[in-house]
Amino acid sequence: MYIKDQVKKLSPYKPGKTIEEVKNELGLKEIIKLASNENPFGCSDQVKNHIKDNAMNYAIYPDGGGTILRNALAAFYHLSGNHFILGNGSDEIIQIISRAMLDSSKNTVMAAPTFPQYKHNAVIEGAEVIEVPLVEGHHNLQAMASAVNGQTAVVWVCSPNNPTGVSIAEKDLVQFLDQIPKDVLIVLDEAYYEYVTAEDYYNALELINSYSNLIVTRTFSKAYGLAGFRVGYGIANPALIQSLEPVREPFNTNALAQQAAAAAIGDQTFIESCRQQNREGIQKFEQFCHEHGLTYYPSQGNFILVHFNQDADDLFEALLRKGIIVRSGQALGFPNSLRITIGSSDQVDKTLKAIRETISH
Ligand SMILES: *Cc1c(COP(=O)(O)O)cnc(C)c1O
């Protein structure tokens, strides 16, 4: 059978261990999973009630246009429905953009390390990948702009960046956008948008009006706590959205997910509360790092990348034995760092206690 050369060289996504697996393997009662930046507070009660109260006919296809969700997004952002493209997670928006715009005659520019799906999809499409190293956890936007050439189709910008958590300041982003030719697409991945509290953060929706070559991606998987439903979306001017739509599968977001996401937008009190508790958790981590002489990147996401003076896989194993699952930086390009999702207050305390015990011997 013919498999594309570039696909043969890729490995499938390696999911972390499930809570049940770890429980069984280690005989532990309580497991705290802080590896995938999921919301420790779950999702809004409004979502649960809405799903419970709205019986659906599972035999019929979902609304391919996602009208209910599209209208909810349009109302929330004060935009028209045709500013949005819906995806089975924002992962799928990344895939749609790659399928529509990348092939072996094109290249694509991104930071390194950053969210791995940009590169993964570009490789599948056969495009050349140009990676520009981060500087102190920040995108090197100047170098990224310089890397753009006549064959560049897409530039990926992740803010806050996964795995460093660092966000981009408005003046830096605008300066960058001004340098990118109008026929090159800029994807601004804001998966952690709802968690951002930085005062120098830009307003992506205003930028969409000024830059016709900008698409912003956001998701219901992180702050909205709906990762299991798989819903993400892109926001851009209607002409750009229209040019991507043919690549989208007709029924890519499922019926339950559309309902859940639309209900979730209605509860901004929940999002506000998550944002605040997340910020308190980050402050506890920062305090802990100062007390223990550890360095970290200042995070605007719901996770923090903490640097240690030892192998991250060893630390990961030691914490796992205490029932705490974090993400080793080994696979993320930071061999001595851990990426830790900010849990609830109680989970943060238990995690810091476990780290303290682990690094002190
Ligand atoms: C989690 C994440 C996504 C993907 O989220 P979906 O669940 O596919 O919506 C996209 N980008 C970044 C940076 C992420 O961390």
XYZ file of C-alpha atoms and ligand atoms in Angstrom, residues 36-37 88-92 94 115 118 158 160-162 189 191-192 217-222 227 230-232 303 339, ligand 1:
44
model
C -3.509 18.264 29.565
C -4.581 21.740 30.701
C -14.092 19.472 16.022
C -11.747 21.137 18.464
C -9.483 23.961 17.338
C -7.157 21.106 16.352
C -9.448 20.613 13.404
C -5.468 23.839 12.300
C 1.913 23.643 19.952
C 1.034 23.125 13.431
C 0.489 30.953 19.726
C -0.331 32.419 25.288
C 2.193 29.945 23.926
C 1.913 26.274 24.796
C -3.929 30.494 18.344
C -6.623 28.469 23.094
C -5.987 30.055 26.520
C -8.553 30.305 16.840
C -10.220 29.704 20.200
C -11.669 26.637 21.895
C -14.229 25.301 24.353
C -11.707 22.714 25.578
C -9.808 24.784 28.116
C -12.624 19.132 26.067
C -14.415 18.702 20.929
C -15.440 22.196 19.843
C -13.181 24.987 18.633
C -0.455 25.908 33.242
C 4.497 21.731 32.435
C -5.232 22.588 23.748
C -4.755 23.412 22.611
C -5.391 23.421 21.371
C -6.408 22.412 20.941
O -7.558 22.479 21.557
P -8.837 21.707 21.014
O -9.213 20.813 22.127
O -8.495 20.952 19.760
O -9.784 22.813 20.758
C -4.953 24.292 20.390
N -3.912 25.095 20.613
C -3.256 25.099 21.765
C -2.113 26.015 21.946
C -3.634 24.250 22.807
O -2.926 24.223 23.937
